[in-house]
mmCIF file of C-alpha atoms in Angstrom:
data_model
loop_
_atom_site.group_PDB
_atom_site.id
_atom_site.type_symbol
_atom_site.label_atom_id
_atom_site.label_comp_id
_atom_site.label_asym_id
_atom_site.label_seq_id
_atom_site.Cartn_x
_atom_site.Cartn_y
_atom_site.Cartn_z
ATOM 1 C CA MET A 1 -14.344 19.982 21.877
ATOM 2 C CA PRO A 2 -12.666 22.276 18.903
ATOM 3 C CA ARG A 3 -14.865 24.416 15.884
ATOM 4 C CA THR A 4 -14.404 25.735 12.478
ATOM 5 C CA VAL A 5 -15.128 29.100 13.094
ATOM 6 C CA ILE A 6 -16.290 29.297 9.542
ATOM 7 C CA SER A 7 -19.523 26.752 8.423
ATOM 8 C CA THR A 8 -22.023 27.102 5.694
ATOM 9 C CA SER A 9 -26.101 26.740 6.488
ATOM 10 C CA ASP A 10 -26.456 24.962 2.618
ATOM 11 C CA ALA A 11 -27.430 21.109 3.132
ATOM 12 C CA MET A 12 -25.487 18.165 3.089
ATOM 13 C CA ALA A 13 -26.092 15.520 0.093
ATOM 14 C CA VAL A 14 -24.870 13.009 2.813
ATOM 15 C CA LYS A 15 -26.442 9.792 0.566
ATOM 16 C CA LYS A 16 -24.561 11.228 -2.804
ATOM 17 C CA TYR A 17 -21.384 12.214 -0.587
ATOM 18 C CA SER A 18 -21.553 8.301 0.681
ATOM 19 C CA ALA A 19 -21.983 7.206 -2.751
ATOM 20 C CA ASP A 20 -19.808 9.045 -4.704
ATOM 21 C CA THR A 21 -16.644 9.658 -1.909
ATOM 22 C CA TYR A 22 -15.193 5.910 -2.908
ATOM 23 C CA MET A 23 -14.639 6.968 -5.745
ATOM 24 C CA GLU A 24 -13.283 9.835 -6.085
ATOM 25 C CA VAL A 25 -9.899 7.869 -2.959
ATOM 26 C CA VAL A 26 -9.560 5.390 -5.958
ATOM 27 C CA PRO A 27 -8.255 7.504 -8.121
ATOM 28 C CA LYS A 28 -6.365 9.621 -5.010
ATOM 29 C CA SER A 29 -4.866 6.229 -3.293
ATOM 30 C CA PHE A 30 -1.614 5.623 -4.767
ATOM 31 C CA PHE A 31 -2.341 1.514 -3.764
ATOM 32 C CA LEU A 32 -5.808 1.883 -4.336
ATOM 33 C CA SER A 33 -5.582 3.221 -7.881
ATOM 34 C CA LYS A 34 -2.648 1.061 -9.976
ATOM 35 C CA MET A 35 -2.271 -2.328 -7.413
ATOM 36 C CA MET A 36 -5.776 -2.858 -6.905
ATOM 37 C CA GLY A 37 -6.633 -5.332 -9.918
ATOM 38 C CA PRO A 38 -10.893 -5.195 -11.247
ATOM 39 C CA VAL A 39 -13.709 -7.343 -9.994
ATOM 40 C CA THR A 40 -14.921 -10.253 -10.470
ATOM 41 C CA LYS A 41 -18.369 -11.313 -9.852
ATOM 42 C CA MET A 42 -18.084 -15.092 -8.574
ATOM 43 C CA GLY A 43 -21.539 -15.220 -7.449
ATOM 44 C CA GLN A 44 -24.217 -14.029 -6.062
ATOM 45 C CA TYR A 45 -22.934 -11.453 -3.472
ATOM 46 C CA ARG A 46 -19.045 -12.528 -3.948
ATOM 47 C CA THR A 47 -16.802 -11.089 -5.828
ATOM 48 C CA GLU A 48 -13.101 -11.052 -5.684
ATOM 49 C CA SER A 49 -9.870 -9.143 -7.959
ATOM 50 C CA ASP A 50 -6.880 -10.232 -9.986
ATOM 51 C CA PRO A 51 -5.353 -13.552 -7.587
ATOM 52 C CA ASP A 52 -2.349 -10.916 -10.063
ATOM 53 C CA TYR A 53 -1.838 -7.972 -8.241
ATOM 54 C CA PRO A 54 -0.034 -7.070 -5.761
ATOM 55 C CA ILE A 55 -3.086 -5.079 -3.601
ATOM 56 C CA HIS A 56 -5.508 -8.686 -3.580
ATOM 57 C CA VAL A 57 -9.458 -7.597 -1.794
ATOM 58 C CA ILE A 58 -11.693 -9.674 -0.658
ATOM 59 C CA THR A 59 -15.134 -8.492 -0.642
ATOM 60 C CA ASP A 60 -17.279 -10.324 1.761
ATOM 61 C CA LEU A 61 -17.827 -9.005 4.897
ATOM 62 C CA GLU A 62 -19.741 -6.753 2.634
ATOM 63 C CA ASN A 63 -22.263 -8.964 2.526
ATOM 64 C CA GLU A 64 -22.255 -11.722 5.168
ATOM 65 C CA LYS A 65 -21.559 -10.589 8.905
ATOM 66 C CA GLY A 66 -17.864 -11.302 10.463
ATOM 67 C CA TYR A 67 -14.825 -9.509 11.578
ATOM 68 C CA ASN A 68 -12.263 -11.919 10.071
ATOM 69 C CA ILE A 69 -11.511 -13.403 6.513
ATOM 70 C CA SER A 70 -9.088 -16.705 5.809
ATOM 71 C CA TYR A 71 -7.917 -16.749 2.439
ATOM 72 C CA ASP A 72 -6.288 -19.966 1.308
ATOM 73 C CA ILE A 73 -2.783 -20.318 -2.113
ATOM 74 C CA PHE A 74 -1.782 -23.356 -2.611
ATOM 75 C CA TYR A 75 1.620 -24.520 -3.250
ATOM 76 C CA ARG A 76 2.887 -25.397 -6.527
ATOM 77 C CA ALA A 77 3.296 -29.448 -7.459
ATOM 78 C CA LYS A 78 6.857 -31.118 -7.046
ATOM 79 C CA GLY A 79 6.492 -35.083 -6.656
ATOM 80 C CA ILE A 80 8.707 -36.686 -8.237
ATOM 81 C CA PRO A 81 7.298 -38.701 -11.042
ATOM 82 C CA ILE A 82 6.317 -42.794 -11.353
ATOM 83 C CA LEU A 83 8.648 -44.432 -14.601
ATOM 84 C CA GLY A 84 7.627 -47.328 -16.091
ATOM 85 C CA ASP A 85 5.322 -49.890 -14.466
ATOM 86 C CA ASN A 86 6.361 -48.230 -10.682
ATOM 87 C CA ILE A 87 3.196 -48.438 -8.449
ATOM 88 C CA LEU A 88 1.373 -44.716 -8.953
ATOM 89 C CA ARG A 89 -1.265 -45.745 -5.995
ATOM 90 C CA GLY A 90 0.022 -44.833 -2.483
ATOM 91 C CA ASN A 91 3.321 -43.040 -3.724
ATOM 92 C CA GLU A 92 0.112 -39.366 -5.365
ATOM 93 C CA MET A 93 0.650 -35.967 -5.024
ATOM 94 C CA ASP A 94 -1.053 -34.165 -1.831
ATOM 95 C CA LEU A 95 -1.925 -30.775 -2.750
ATOM 96 C CA LYS A 96 -0.458 -28.456 -0.228
ATOM 97 C CA LYS A 97 -2.249 -25.282 1.302
ATOM 98 C CA ALA A 98 -2.090 -21.920 3.522
ATOM 99 C CA SER A 99 -4.573 -19.901 5.197
ATOM 100 C CA ASP A 100 -3.797 -16.870 5.939
ATOM 101 C CA ASN A 101 -6.813 -14.058 7.556
ATOM 102 C CA VAL A 102 -7.613 -10.245 8.250
ATOM 103 C CA SER A 103 -9.704 -8.466 10.339
ATOM 104 C CA ILE A 104 -11.298 -5.742 9.617
ATOM 105 C CA ASP A 105 -12.714 -2.594 12.753
ATOM 106 C CA GLN A 106 -14.445 0.024 12.003
ATOM 107 C CA VAL A 107 -12.201 3.696 11.196
ATOM 108 C CA ARG A 108 -13.870 7.543 10.971
ATOM 109 C CA GLN A 109 -13.180 10.376 11.427
ATOM 110 C CA GLY A 110 -15.654 13.996 10.850
ATOM 111 C CA PHE A 111 -15.546 17.337 11.142
ATOM 112 C CA ASN A 112 -16.693 20.294 13.921
ATOM 113 C CA LEU A 113 -18.019 22.786 11.314
ATOM 114 C CA GLY A 114 -18.902 25.501 14.039
ATOM 115 C CA GLY A 115 -22.440 26.680 14.100
ATOM 116 C CA ARG A 116 -24.776 29.292 12.678
ATOM 117 C CA LEU A 117 -23.128 32.844 13.578
ATOM 118 C CA SER A 118 -19.903 31.873 11.701
ATOM 119 C CA ARG A 119 -22.145 30.651 9.038
ATOM 120 C CA GLN A 120 -23.116 34.750 8.215
ATOM 121 C CA TYR A 121 -19.795 35.072 7.871
ATOM 122 C CA THR A 122 -18.164 33.121 4.420
ATOM 123 C CA VAL A 123 -19.722 32.432 1.320
ATOM 124 C CA HIS A 124 -17.609 28.853 1.589
ATOM 125 C CA ASP A 125 -19.381 26.309 0.994
ATOM 126 C CA LEU A 126 -18.019 24.673 3.800
ATOM 127 C CA GLY A 127 -20.005 21.103 3.774
ATOM 128 C CA LYS A 128 -17.953 20.384 0.315
ATOM 129 C CA VAL A 129 -14.464 21.759 1.278
ATOM 130 C CA ALA A 130 -15.091 19.376 4.329
ATOM 131 C CA LYS A 131 -15.865 16.438 1.306
ATOM 132 C CA ALA A 132 -13.394 17.231 -0.118
ATOM 133 C CA PHE A 133 -11.276 16.971 2.441
ATOM 134 C CA GLY A 134 -12.276 14.052 3.974
ATOM 135 C CA VAL A 135 -12.186 12.147 0.845
ATOM 136 C CA GLY A 136 -8.514 13.374 0.719
ATOM 137 C CA TRP A 137 -8.044 12.064 4.571
ATOM 138 C CA CYS A 138 -9.212 8.143 3.271
ATOM 139 C CA SER A 139 -7.082 8.264 0.709
ATOM 140 C CA GLU A 140 -4.233 9.045 2.904
ATOM 141 C CA ILE A 141 -4.994 7.118 5.707
ATOM 142 C CA LEU A 142 -5.308 3.762 3.516
ATOM 143 C CA ASP A 143 -2.201 4.553 1.507
ATOM 144 C CA GLU A 144 0.026 4.809 5.060
ATOM 145 C CA LEU A 145 -1.986 1.174 6.245
ATOM 146 C CA PHE A 146 -1.083 -0.376 3.337
ATOM 147 C CA PHE A 147 3.201 1.607 3.991
ATOM 148 C CA LEU A 148 2.681 0.336 7.415
ATOM 149 C CA TYR A 149 1.727 -3.193 6.580
ATOM 150 C CA LEU A 150 2.765 -4.017 4.190
ATOM 151 C CA ALA A 151 7.039 -2.491 4.663
ATOM 152 C CA GLY A 152 6.143 -3.761 9.039
ATOM 153 C CA ASP A 153 7.698 -0.423 9.583
ATOM 154 C CA ARG A 154 6.045 3.292 9.892
ATOM 155 C CA GLY A 155 9.235 5.067 10.409
ATOM 156 C CA ASP A 156 10.122 8.453 11.956
ATOM 157 C CA ASP A 157 8.671 10.544 9.771
ATOM 158 C CA THR A 158 6.442 12.723 11.193
ATOM 159 C CA GLY A 159 6.005 15.771 8.582
ATOM 160 C CA ILE A 160 4.617 13.849 6.180
ATOM 161 C CA TRP A 161 2.333 11.323 7.689
ATOM 162 C CA ILE A 162 -0.526 11.363 9.849
ATOM 163 C CA LEU A 163 -0.469 8.008 12.255
ATOM 164 C CA PRO A 164 1.640 8.969 15.008
ATOM 165 C CA THR A 165 4.861 6.217 14.961
ATOM 166 C CA ALA A 166 3.644 4.206 17.851
ATOM 167 C CA TYR A 167 0.549 3.482 16.076
ATOM 168 C CA ALA A 168 0.077 -0.227 15.941
ATOM 169 C CA GLY A 169 -2.253 -0.830 12.983
ATOM 170 C CA ILE A 170 -6.043 -1.511 13.020
ATOM 171 C CA GLY A 171 -8.649 -4.897 13.815
ATOM 172 C CA GLY A 172 -5.531 -6.371 15.691
ATOM 173 C CA ASN A 173 -3.551 -7.107 12.486
ATOM 174 C CA THR A 174 -0.088 -7.466 14.374
ATOM 175 C CA VAL A 175 2.411 -4.605 12.011
ATOM 176 C CA THR A 176 5.224 -7.464 11.524
ATOM 177 C CA ALA A 177 9.323 -7.348 9.676
ATOM 178 C CA PRO A 178 9.138 -8.169 6.830
ATOM 179 C CA GLN A 179 11.009 -11.912 5.844
ATOM 180 C CA SER A 180 14.646 -11.571 6.595
ATOM 181 C CA GLY A 181 15.739 -13.300 4.447
ATOM 182 C CA ARG A 182 14.309 -11.845 0.828
ATOM 183 C CA ALA A 183 16.173 -8.446 2.375
ATOM 184 C CA ILE A 184 18.509 -6.000 0.248
ATOM 185 C CA TYR A 185 20.840 -3.461 1.260
ATOM 186 C CA GLY A 186 22.725 -0.986 -0.062
ATOM 187 C CA GLY A 187 26.581 -1.207 -0.675
ATOM 188 C CA ASP A 188 28.242 -3.721 1.761
ATOM 189 C CA ALA A 189 25.341 -3.036 5.089
ATOM 190 C CA THR A 190 23.396 -6.476 5.512
ATOM 191 C CA THR A 191 21.048 -5.277 8.503
ATOM 192 C CA THR A 192 19.690 -2.295 9.052
ATOM 193 C CA ALA A 193 22.316 -1.789 11.896
ATOM 194 C CA THR A 194 25.354 -0.872 9.530
ATOM 195 C CA VAL A 195 24.084 0.583 6.728
ATOM 196 C CA ASP A 196 26.572 3.974 6.344
ATOM 197 C CA VAL A 197 26.140 6.860 4.619
ATOM 198 C CA ASN A 198 27.515 4.859 1.453
ATOM 199 C CA ASP A 199 25.011 2.171 1.026
ATOM 200 C CA LYS A 200 22.542 4.681 -0.946
ATOM 201 C CA PHE A 201 20.699 3.160 -4.325
ATOM 202 C CA THR A 202 21.698 2.398 -6.692
ATOM 203 C CA ILE A 203 19.570 0.410 -10.373
ATOM 204 C CA ASP A 204 21.738 -2.422 -9.282
ATOM 205 C CA LEU A 205 20.071 -3.203 -6.802
ATOM 206 C CA ILE A 206 17.033 -3.592 -8.986
ATOM 207 C CA ASP A 207 18.745 -5.986 -10.834
ATOM 208 C CA ARG A 208 19.987 -8.266 -7.126
ATOM 209 C CA GLY A 209 15.853 -7.479 -6.254
ATOM 210 C CA VAL A 210 14.608 -9.067 -9.897
ATOM 211 C CA ALA A 211 17.177 -12.025 -9.092
ATOM 212 C CA MET A 212 15.778 -12.392 -5.746
ATOM 213 C CA LEU A 213 12.326 -12.553 -7.203
ATOM 214 C CA ASP A 214 12.918 -14.788 -9.264
ATOM 215 C CA MET A 215 14.923 -17.079 -6.831
ATOM 216 C CA THR A 216 12.837 -17.425 -4.125
ATOM 217 C CA THR A 217 10.835 -20.483 -3.110
ATOM 218 C CA PRO A 218 8.079 -19.794 -2.615
ATOM 219 C CA PHE A 219 8.007 -19.154 -5.758
ATOM 220 C CA ILE A 220 7.107 -14.712 -6.271
ATOM 221 C CA ARG A 221 4.748 -14.386 -8.717
ATOM 222 C CA PRO A 222 5.085 -11.275 -11.733
ATOM 223 C CA PRO A 223 2.251 -8.821 -11.048
ATOM 224 C CA LYS A 224 0.183 -6.548 -13.317
ATOM 225 C CA MET A 225 -0.449 -3.463 -13.652
ATOM 226 C CA GLY A 226 -2.483 -1.444 -15.782
ATOM 227 C CA GLY A 227 -2.563 -4.830 -17.610
ATOM 228 C CA GLN A 228 0.880 -5.614 -17.925
ATOM 229 C CA THR A 229 2.953 -7.710 -16.442
ATOM 230 C CA TRP A 230 5.881 -6.857 -15.570
ATOM 231 C CA ARG A 231 8.933 -8.786 -13.208
ATOM 232 C CA GLY A 232 8.034 -7.051 -9.731
ATOM 233 C CA ILE A 233 6.756 -3.385 -8.714
ATOM 234 C CA ALA A 234 8.721 -1.072 -7.046
ATOM 235 C CA VAL A 235 7.476 1.718 -4.309
ATOM 236 C CA LEU A 236 11.226 4.480 -3.386
ATOM 237 C CA HIS A 237 11.248 6.724 -1.861
ATOM 238 C CA PRO A 238 11.752 9.939 -3.341
ATOM 239 C CA TYR A 239 15.571 10.937 -1.635
ATOM 240 C CA CYS A 240 16.640 7.552 -3.026
ATOM 241 C CA VAL A 241 15.152 7.579 -6.458
ATOM 242 C CA HIS A 242 17.264 10.753 -6.198
ATOM 243 C CA ASP A 243 19.741 8.827 -5.286
ATOM 244 C CA MET A 244 19.489 6.977 -8.101
ATOM 245 C CA ILE A 245 18.594 9.217 -10.940
ATOM 246 C CA THR A 246 21.171 11.603 -10.149
ATOM 247 C CA ASN A 247 23.682 8.747 -10.506
ATOM 248 C CA THR A 248 26.321 9.792 -13.472
ATOM 249 C CA GLY A 249 28.920 6.724 -12.825
ATOM 250 C CA THR A 250 29.046 3.277 -15.428
ATOM 251 C CA GLY A 251 25.827 1.638 -15.673
ATOM 252 C CA GLN A 252 24.191 3.717 -13.822
ATOM 253 C CA TRP A 253 21.034 5.225 -14.397
ATOM 254 C CA GLN A 254 21.469 8.270 -16.129
ATOM 255 C CA ASP A 255 24.053 6.422 -18.310
ATOM 256 C CA LEU A 256 21.562 3.942 -19.221
ATOM 257 C CA GLN A 257 18.860 6.141 -20.104
ATOM 258 C CA LYS A 258 21.284 7.664 -22.030
ATOM 259 C CA MET A 259 22.249 5.494 -24.344
ATOM 260 C CA ALA A 260 18.840 3.361 -24.396
ATOM 261 C CA GLY A 261 15.808 6.236 -24.384
ATOM 262 C CA PRO A 262 14.879 8.718 -26.932
ATOM 263 C CA ARG A 263 16.059 11.808 -27.148
ATOM 264 C CA ASP A 264 13.372 13.912 -26.058
ATOM 265 C CA LEU A 265 10.663 14.845 -23.536
ATOM 266 C CA SER A 266 9.576 10.788 -23.614
ATOM 267 C CA ASN A 267 12.794 10.099 -21.891
ATOM 268 C CA PRO A 268 12.096 8.796 -17.578
ATOM 269 C CA ILE A 269 15.198 11.062 -17.414
ATOM 270 C CA PHE A 270 13.391 13.836 -18.496
ATOM 271 C CA LYS A 271 9.429 13.121 -16.695
ATOM 272 C CA GLY A 272 8.700 14.208 -13.475
ATOM 273 C CA GLY A 273 5.211 12.562 -11.322
ATOM 274 C CA ASP A 274 5.647 8.992 -9.311
ATOM 275 C CA PHE A 275 6.273 7.005 -12.245
ATOM 276 C CA VAL A 276 9.856 7.395 -12.601
ATOM 277 C CA GLY A 277 10.834 3.981 -15.263
ATOM 278 C CA VAL A 278 11.442 0.989 -15.664
ATOM 279 C CA TYR A 279 13.996 -0.924 -15.083
ATOM 280 C CA ASN A 280 15.202 -4.809 -15.428
ATOM 281 C CA ASP A 281 10.986 -5.826 -16.617
ATOM 282 C CA VAL A 282 10.578 -2.495 -12.935
ATOM 283 C CA ALA A 283 8.085 -0.697 -12.929
ATOM 284 C CA ILE A 284 9.606 2.205 -10.583
ATOM 285 C CA PHE A 285 7.581 4.057 -8.623
ATOM 286 C CA LYS A 286 8.466 7.063 -5.662
ATOM 287 C CA HIS A 287 5.983 7.344 -2.921
ATOM 288 C CA SER A 288 6.587 9.948 0.250
ATOM 289 C CA LYS A 289 5.683 7.606 2.916
ATOM 290 C CA VAL A 290 7.750 4.972 2.387
ATOM 291 C CA PRO A 291 8.812 4.690 5.637
ATOM 292 C CA ARG A 292 12.422 6.001 6.661
ATOM 293 C CA ASN A 293 14.150 5.932 9.207
ATOM 294 C CA HIS A 294 16.713 8.381 11.627
ATOM 295 C CA ASP A 295 18.967 5.528 13.852
ATOM 296 C CA TRP A 296 19.970 3.176 11.551
ATOM 297 C CA GLY A 297 24.112 2.655 11.338
ATOM 298 C CA SER A 298 25.653 1.491 13.905
ATOM 299 C CA GLY A 299 25.599 4.812 15.558
ATOM 300 C CA SER A 300 21.349 4.864 15.061
ATOM 301 C CA ASN A 301 22.431 7.796 13.635
ATOM 302 C CA VAL A 302 21.915 7.314 9.218
ATOM 303 C CA TYR A 303 18.907 7.848 7.612
ATOM 304 C CA GLY A 304 17.126 4.670 6.176
ATOM 305 C CA ALA A 305 14.467 3.506 4.068
ATOM 306 C CA ARG A 306 12.374 0.473 3.507
ATOM 307 C CA ASN A 307 12.338 0.004 -0.129
ATOM 308 C CA LEU A 308 8.978 -2.441 -1.848
ATOM 309 C CA VAL A 309 10.256 -4.471 -4.701
ATOM 310 C CA LEU A 310 6.017 -6.377 -4.798
ATOM 311 C CA GLY A 311 5.408 -8.897 -6.570
ATOM 312 C CA ALA A 312 1.410 -10.638 -6.810
ATOM 313 C CA GLN A 313 -0.916 -10.636 -3.670
ATOM 314 C CA ALA A 314 1.288 -9.085 -1.345
ATOM 315 C CA GLY A 315 -0.648 -7.341 1.115
ATOM 316 C CA VAL A 316 -5.025 -7.957 0.857
ATOM 317 C CA ILE A 317 -8.057 -5.073 2.424
ATOM 318 C CA ALA A 318 -10.470 -6.954 3.273
ATOM 319 C CA TRP A 319 -14.369 -4.349 2.932
ATOM 320 C CA GLY A 320 -16.774 -3.833 5.072
ATOM 321 C CA ALA A 321 -20.319 -2.831 4.561
ATOM 322 C CA ALA A 322 -21.446 1.066 5.348
ATOM 323 C CA LYS A 323 -24.428 0.951 7.416
ATOM 324 C CA GLY A 324 -27.054 1.631 5.693
ATOM 325 C CA ASN A 325 -24.945 1.823 2.759
ATOM 326 C CA LYS A 326 -25.183 -0.817 0.635
ATOM 327 C CA GLY A 327 -22.790 -0.692 -1.383
ATOM 328 C CA ASN A 328 -21.626 2.175 -0.609
ATOM 329 C CA ARG A 329 -18.265 0.933 1.219
ATOM 330 C CA PHE A 330 -17.938 4.572 2.767
ATOM 331 C CA LYS A 331 -19.812 5.985 5.258
ATOM 332 C CA TRP A 332 -21.207 9.342 5.649
ATOM 333 C CA HIS A 333 -23.055 11.165 8.051
ATOM 334 C CA THR A 334 -24.214 14.562 9.343
ATOM 335 C CA GLU A 335 -26.495 16.567 11.920
ATOM 336 C CA THR A 336 -26.874 18.937 13.692
ATOM 337 C CA GLU A 337 -25.894 19.402 18.048
ATOM 338 C CA ASP A 338 -26.532 22.439 20.111
ATOM 339 C CA ARG A 339 -30.310 22.871 19.820
ATOM 340 C CA GLY A 340 -29.818 22.889 16.000
ATOM 341 C CA ASN A 341 -26.787 25.602 16.485
ATOM 342 C CA VAL A 342 -23.491 23.699 15.466
ATOM 343 C CA ASP A 343 -23.156 21.520 11.429
ATOM 344 C CA VAL A 344 -20.743 18.373 12.205
ATOM 345 C CA LEU A 345 -20.294 15.915 9.254
ATOM 346 C CA ASP A 346 -18.535 12.996 10.100
ATOM 347 C CA PHE A 347 -17.749 9.803 7.850
ATOM 348 C CA GLY A 348 -16.086 6.369 8.044
ATOM 349 C CA ALA A 349 -15.225 2.460 6.648
ATOM 350 C CA MET A 350 -14.827 -0.787 8.088
ATOM 351 C CA PHE A 351 -12.090 -2.067 6.523
ATOM 352 C CA GLY A 352 -8.579 -4.619 7.312
ATOM 353 C CA ILE A 353 -5.308 -4.335 5.451
ATOM 354 C CA LYS A 354 -2.623 -6.561 6.439
ATOM 355 C CA ARG A 355 0.118 -8.042 4.300
ATOM 356 C CA VAL A 356 0.270 -11.128 3.161
ATOM 357 C CA ILE A 357 2.296 -13.685 4.725
ATOM 358 C CA PHE A 358 2.391 -17.752 4.493
ATOM 359 C CA THR A 359 2.951 -20.740 6.456
ATOM 360 C CA ASP A 360 4.786 -22.933 3.893
ATOM 361 C CA PRO A 361 3.883 -25.993 4.313
ATOM 362 C CA ASN A 362 7.310 -27.067 3.071
ATOM 363 C CA ASP A 363 9.327 -26.794 5.923
ATOM 364 C CA SER A 364 6.097 -25.174 8.883
ATOM 365 C CA THR A 365 7.771 -21.517 8.020
ATOM 366 C CA ALA A 366 5.980 -18.116 7.848
ATOM 367 C CA LYS A 367 7.068 -16.449 4.448
ATOM 368 C CA ASP A 368 5.912 -13.036 2.520
ATOM 369 C CA ASN A 369 4.047 -14.186 0.250
ATOM 370 C CA GLY A 370 4.762 -11.792 -2.887
ATOM 371 C CA MET A 371 7.115 -8.901 -1.966
ATOM 372 C CA ILE A 372 10.588 -7.847 -1.162
ATOM 373 C CA THR A 373 12.376 -5.017 0.367
ATOM 374 C CA ILE A 374 15.345 -2.963 -0.605
ATOM 375 C CA ASN A 375 16.897 -1.053 2.551
ATOM 376 C CA THR A 376 18.891 1.537 1.605
ATOM 377 C CA ALA A 377 20.730 5.492 3.391
ATOM 378 C CA CYS A 378 18.140 7.976 2.667
ATOM 379 C CA ALA A 379 19.062 11.511 3.605
ATOM 380 C CA ASN A 380 17.388 14.289 2.925
ATOM 381 C CA PRO A 381 20.368 16.099 -0.271
ATOM 382 C CA ASN A 382 18.468 19.482 0.353
ATOM 383 C CA SER A 383 19.579 19.388 4.302
ATOM 384 C CA SER A 384 23.434 19.133 5.154
ATOM 385 C CA THR A 385 22.570 16.844 7.598
ATOM 386 C CA GLY A 386 20.384 14.244 5.888
ATOM 387 C CA ALA A 387 16.951 15.279 8.219
#
């Protein structure tokens, strides 16, 4: 077993770490910090997050035994009106409902902090160092799982991601491709196989995305984020953002920002961070873990990205209880091995993540509940090959 060659003799405050970890993971995680709404208590044991946010939170299994939880949706009424003195009895509408489910699993990892002699060689508190890196690892894994399930694709990048390219998901929740009828492609492409290097991300794809959001059946509800309602929330790969904001064509990003934005540092064209700006009531973000592939195009040699546009309840996370730490979603544990010579620390949580997919009772087909994809070329602007 590999060991860290230096360690610390300080005792770990395990209970405090367990209690603090979730509160530290949330702001570090892109999805938990931005896409999850406030939670309301629905009863003695049950809470529910705001259903208008892109990620719906289910907490039933934090207080109940089990590994799988079902959740429902009711579809809008579509019955025709009964006019005049025509008979209503027997012509009433029925409530059309669909269900989906998510399973939880235990996700764990840990650090071997080395032996007693190594602790003599450093002034660092490696317990605190391990905790900090553990929090970062948890937030990254959560975000990667959200991208994996929402995009239905891990992508091919190996340097950025922690999860391997063949990773199949957790809890038996199947990773499935997004609904084909809710996919938009850059340029003149119609599939990933027809994407070429010129089919880059352009601002008009947001317009096409809004038109799709407005006309899909069942309707994709506008999502909330930060207490504000948007028509959609776009999450783009940084290379796609580069293609969009460096486009100097008429009606493209730079042209629009020059005309519509203030000529100071409040203009998104001058600002950094993961928030790119707003266009057509769509809040645009970038994230390095938007799935990127290297084998799109007719010759399987085009770099492409599956960008997301999220509506309400696009995805779901179900939390299980951290054993021995009721009320804490993460569990930390430390012990000594090798007759008290070696310190080890492990941490983990029980949860399940997936894209929300309901079988539409009107036509018996499976449909993504709250998202579309925008698939475009995605070449590295700093590489002559695009890699």
